[in-house]
Coordinates of C-alpha atoms and ligand atoms in Angstrom, one line a residue:
M268 CA -15.8 25.0 22.7
I269 CA -19.1 23.1 22.4
R270 CA -19.3 20.5 25.2
R271 CA -21.8 17.7 25.4
M272 CA -25.0 19.0 27.1
R273 CA -27.8 16.9 28.5
Q274 CA -31.3 18.1 28.0
V275 CA -33.4 19.3 30.9
I276 CA -36.7 17.4 31.1
V277 CA -39.9 17.9 33.1
A278 CA -42.2 14.9 32.7
A279 CA -45.7 14.8 34.2
N280 CA -47.0 11.5 35.5
W281 CA -50.8 12.0 35.9
K282 CA -51.2 8.4 37.2
M283 CA -54.9 7.4 37.5
H284 CA -56.2 11.0 37.3
T285 CA -58.3 12.8 34.6
T286 CA -60.8 11.6 32.1
P287 CA -61.1 11.9 28.3
A288 CA -63.6 14.8 29.0
D289 CA -61.2 16.9 31.0
A290 CA -57.7 15.8 30.2
G291 CA -57.4 17.9 27.0
E292 CA -58.2 21.1 28.7
L293 CA -55.8 20.5 31.5
A294 CA -53.0 19.6 29.1
H295 CA -53.6 22.7 27.1
T296 CA -53.6 24.9 30.2
I297 CA -50.4 23.4 31.4
A298 CA -48.7 23.6 28.0
A299 CA -49.7 27.2 27.5
R300 CA -48.3 28.1 30.9
T301 CA -45.0 26.3 30.5
R302 CA -43.7 27.8 27.3
E303 CA -40.0 28.0 28.3
S304 CA -37.2 27.5 25.9
G305 CA -34.8 24.7 26.5
V306 CA -37.0 22.4 28.5
I307 CA -38.3 19.1 27.2
R308 CA -41.9 18.8 28.4
V309 CA -43.7 15.5 28.5
L310 CA -47.2 14.9 29.7
C311 CA -48.2 11.3 30.6
P312 CA -51.9 10.9 31.0
P313 CA -53.9 7.6 31.4
F314 CA -54.2 5.5 28.2
V315 CA -57.8 6.6 27.6
C316 CA -56.8 10.3 27.7
L317 CA -53.8 10.0 25.2
A318 CA -55.9 11.1 22.2
A319 CA -57.5 14.0 23.9
V320 CA -54.1 15.2 25.2
R321 CA -52.4 14.7 21.8
D322 CA -55.2 16.8 20.1
A323 CA -55.0 19.5 22.8
L324 CA -51.2 19.8 22.3
E325 CA -51.6 20.5 18.6
A326 CA -52.9 24.0 19.5
P327 CA -50.5 26.7 18.1
D328 CA -50.1 28.5 21.5
V329 CA -48.3 25.7 23.3
A330 CA -44.9 25.8 21.6
A331 CA -42.1 27.4 23.5
P332 CA -40.2 30.3 21.9
D333 CA -37.5 27.7 20.7
G334 CA -40.2 25.9 18.8
Q335 CA -40.5 22.9 21.1
G336 CA -43.9 21.5 21.6
V337 CA -45.1 19.3 24.4
A338 CA -44.6 15.5 24.0
V339 CA -47.2 12.9 25.0
G340 CA -46.1 9.8 27.0
A341 CA -47.9 6.7 28.1
Q342 CA -47.5 5.4 31.7
D343 CA -46.8 1.8 30.8
V344 CA -46.6 -0.6 27.9
H345 CA -46.8 -4.3 27.4
H346 CA -43.7 -6.3 26.5
E347 CA -45.3 -8.1 23.5
P348 CA -46.4 -6.4 20.3
A349 CA -49.8 -8.2 20.3
G350 CA -51.4 -11.3 21.7
A351 CA -53.9 -12.8 24.2
Y352 CA -53.2 -10.2 27.0
T353 CA -56.6 -9.0 28.1
G354 CA -56.5 -5.3 29.2
S355 CA -53.0 -4.6 28.0
I356 CA -51.7 -2.0 25.6
S357 CA -48.7 -2.7 23.3
A358 CA -46.1 -0.4 22.0
P359 CA -47.3 -0.5 18.3
M360 CA -50.8 0.5 19.5
L361 CA -49.4 3.7 20.8
A362 CA -48.3 4.9 17.4
G363 CA -49.7 8.3 16.7
L364 CA -50.8 8.7 20.4
A365 CA -47.5 8.9 22.3
T366 CA -43.8 9.2 21.7
W367 CA -42.6 8.6 25.2
V368 CA -43.4 5.9 27.8
I369 CA -42.8 5.4 31.5
V370 CA -41.7 1.9 32.4
G371 CA -41.0 0.2 35.7
H372 CA -42.8 2.7 37.9
S373 CA -42.8 1.5 41.5
E374 CA -46.6 1.6 41.6
R375 CA -46.6 -1.0 38.8
R376 CA -43.8 -3.0 40.5
R377 CA -46.0 -3.0 43.6
D378 CA -49.5 -3.4 42.1
A379 CA -48.8 -5.5 39.0
G380 CA -45.8 -7.4 40.3
E381 CA -43.5 -6.1 37.6
T382 CA -40.0 -7.5 37.9
D383 CA -36.7 -6.0 36.6
E384 CA -36.7 -8.8 33.9
L385 CA -40.2 -7.9 32.7
I386 CA -39.4 -4.2 32.8
G387 CA -36.3 -4.9 30.6
R388 CA -38.5 -6.5 28.0
K389 CA -40.8 -3.5 28.1
L390 CA -37.8 -1.3 27.4
L391 CA -36.9 -3.3 24.3
A392 CA -40.5 -3.2 23.1
A393 CA -40.7 0.5 23.6
R394 CA -37.4 1.0 21.7
A395 CA -38.5 -1.3 18.9
S396 CA -41.6 0.9 18.4
G397 CA -39.7 4.2 18.6
L398 CA -40.9 5.2 22.0
R399 CA -38.6 7.1 24.3
A400 CA -38.5 5.3 27.6
I401 CA -38.4 6.8 31.1
L402 CA -37.2 3.9 33.3
C403 CA -38.0 4.3 37.0
V404 CA -35.8 2.9 39.7
G405 CA -35.7 3.5 43.4
E406 CA -35.3 1.9 46.8
Q407 CA -37.9 1.2 49.5
L408 CA -37.7 2.9 52.9
E409 CA -36.4 -0.1 54.7
E410 CA -33.7 -0.5 52.0
R411 CA -32.5 3.0 52.6
E412 CA -32.6 2.7 56.3
G413 CA -30.7 -0.6 56.0
G414 CA -28.0 1.1 54.0
R415 CA -28.9 -0.8 50.9
A416 CA -30.2 1.9 48.7
A417 CA -27.2 2.1 46.3
E418 CA -27.1 -1.7 46.0
V419 CA -30.8 -1.9 45.1
V420 CA -30.7 0.9 42.5
E421 CA -27.6 -0.5 40.9
R422 CA -29.2 -3.9 40.6
Q423 CA -32.4 -2.5 39.2
V424 CA -30.5 -0.6 36.5
R425 CA -28.3 -3.6 35.6
E426 CA -31.2 -6.1 35.5
C427 CA -33.6 -3.8 33.6
L428 CA -31.0 -3.1 31.0
A429 CA -29.4 -6.6 30.9
G430 CA -30.9 -7.4 27.5
A431 CA -30.5 -3.9 26.0
D432 CA -27.9 -3.0 23.3
P433 CA -26.4 0.3 24.8
G434 CA -25.8 1.5 21.2
Q435 CA -29.5 1.6 20.6
F436 CA -30.3 3.7 23.7
G437 CA -28.3 6.9 23.0
T438 CA -29.7 10.1 21.7
D439 CA -31.4 10.9 18.4
G440 CA -32.0 14.5 17.3
G441 CA -30.8 15.6 20.7
L442 CA -33.5 13.5 22.4
P443 CA -32.6 10.5 24.5
W444 CA -34.1 7.0 23.8
L445 CA -33.5 6.2 27.5
T446 CA -34.1 8.5 30.5
I447 CA -33.8 7.2 34.0
A448 CA -36.0 8.5 36.8
Y449 CA -34.6 8.0 40.3
E450 CA -37.8 7.8 42.4
P451 CA -37.2 6.6 46.0
V452 CA -40.4 4.8 46.9
W453 CA -40.6 6.4 50.3
A454 CA -40.7 9.8 48.7
I455 CA -43.6 9.1 46.3
G456 CA -46.8 10.8 47.3
T457 CA -45.6 11.3 50.8
G458 CA -44.6 14.9 50.8
R459 CA -41.1 13.8 51.8
T460 CA -38.3 14.2 49.3
A461 CA -34.8 12.9 49.1
R462 CA -32.1 15.4 49.7
G463 CA -30.6 16.9 46.6
A464 CA -27.2 15.6 47.4
D465 CA -28.5 12.1 47.9
A466 CA -30.3 12.2 44.6
A467 CA -27.2 13.4 42.9
A468 CA -25.1 10.6 44.4
M469 CA -27.7 8.2 43.1
A470 CA -27.5 9.8 39.6
D471 CA -23.7 9.4 39.7
L472 CA -24.1 5.7 40.6
I473 CA -26.7 5.2 37.9
R474 CA -24.3 6.7 35.3
A475 CA -21.4 4.7 36.6
T476 CA -23.6 1.5 36.2
L477 CA -24.5 2.5 32.7
G478 CA -20.8 3.0 31.9
A479 CA -20.1 -0.5 33.2
L480 CA -22.9 -1.8 31.0
G481 CA -21.1 -0.3 28.0
F482 CA -23.2 2.8 27.4
P483 CA -21.5 5.3 25.2
A484 CA -19.6 8.2 26.9
R485 CA -19.8 6.2 30.2
G486 CA -23.5 6.9 30.5
E487 CA -22.9 10.7 30.5
E488 CA -25.5 11.2 27.7
I489 CA -28.4 9.6 29.6
P490 CA -30.6 12.1 31.5
V491 CA -31.3 11.2 35.1
L492 CA -34.5 12.8 36.6
Y493 CA -35.5 12.9 40.2
G494 CA -39.1 11.9 41.2
G495 CA -40.9 11.8 44.5
S496 CA -43.0 14.7 45.9
V497 CA -41.5 17.2 43.6
T498 CA -43.1 20.7 43.9
S499 CA -42.3 24.2 42.9
G500 CA -40.7 24.5 46.4
S501 CA -38.4 21.5 46.1
I502 CA -37.4 21.5 42.4
G503 CA -34.6 24.0 42.9
E504 CA -32.8 21.7 45.3
F505 CA -32.6 19.0 42.7
L506 CA -31.8 21.2 39.7
A507 CA -29.0 22.8 41.7
E508 CA -27.2 19.4 41.2
P509 CA -25.4 19.1 37.9
A510 CA -26.1 15.3 37.9
I511 CA -29.8 15.8 37.9
D512 CA -31.5 16.7 34.6
G513 CA -35.0 17.4 35.6
A514 CA -38.0 15.8 37.3
L515 CA -40.7 13.2 36.9
V516 CA -43.6 15.0 38.7
G517 CA -46.6 13.2 40.1
G518 CA -49.2 15.0 42.2
A519 CA -48.0 18.5 41.4
S520 CA -48.1 17.8 37.7
L521 CA -51.9 18.1 37.8
K522 CA -51.7 21.7 39.0
P523 CA -51.0 24.3 36.3
D524 CA -49.5 26.8 38.8
E525 CA -47.1 24.2 40.1
M526 CA -46.1 23.1 36.6
A527 CA -45.6 26.7 35.5
A528 CA -43.2 27.3 38.4
I529 CA -41.4 23.9 38.0
V530 CA -40.8 24.4 34.3
A531 CA -39.7 28.0 34.8
R532 CA -37.1 26.8 37.3
A533 CA -36.0 24.1 34.9
A534 CA -35.6 26.7 32.2
L535 CA -33.0 28.5 34.4
T536 CA -30.9 25.4 34.5
A537 CA -31.3 24.8 30.8
T538 CA -30.1 28.4 30.1
A539 CA -27.2 28.0 32.4
R540 CA -26.2 24.7 30.8
A541 CA -26.4 26.2 27.3
G542 CA -24.2 29.0 28.4
R543 CA -21.6 26.7 29.8
A544 CA -21.7 24.4 26.8
A545 CA -21.0 27.3 24.4
G546 CA -18.5 29.1 26.7
Ligands
LIG768 P1 -45.5 12.4 43.5 O1 -44.8 13.6 42.9 O2 -46.9 12.5 43.6 O3 -44.8 12.0 44.8 O4 -45.3 11.2 42.5 C1 -44.0 10.9 42.0 C2 -44.1 9.9 41.0 O5 -44.4 8.7 41.3 C3 -43.8 10.3 39.6 O6 -43.7 9.2 38.7

């Protein structure tokens, strides 16, 4: 029996690190050291490094044995296709540079005042331009300590997707148009991680919310990643949870050794899932 299987994804968020002079070499090194079948790899460098990373990833020695290359993602996108928006980058401008995009990262919610409503518009802009979106959600420390984490994440998912047609955000060629990254804000860059079981509970809640919004298969096709201080040491705890489909990695994603170990661990999960799906 062939059962539905969600892809395992490791996405690297390089944040405001690397320059056009060094990003290509780093991307190539990471890609060449993460050639594992069954894992979708996505590198998200700063905008100005997208071309260098794209070019570096065209090298023949970065494809995994299953033929999968490494995708390039942007870290943000404007909600309008063009206009008087100084300093911004629109989805159509990313054509040929990126095929994925992160939207709603907590650092942009914090630094650029992005709201769920605005993030929802960015999701639609990304989809309209054929970019696969990684939507970030996650609670603040005081929200978790106040017992409101679930309520906050559910609201973020609902409000960010309020204007989306669920039928447009399924999968295409096995790849999802929407991936959700659960990134508790208190775990980002702090060395503190959520517990695997707590992240899995949040992934279940996210899928239940997608189901309530009318997503096909009650949201079961949408990958949910964990993000927040993921390293080679902590990835196993998250991937041991069937509800978690991979990671959005920050600091550790700039380190080839870390990425090699993280993707190798992700490949074990991908292999186990493929075995179960076929068995
Ligand atoms: P760190 O892995 O550095 O905590 O960052 C996580 C993150 O924000 C990924 O988007």
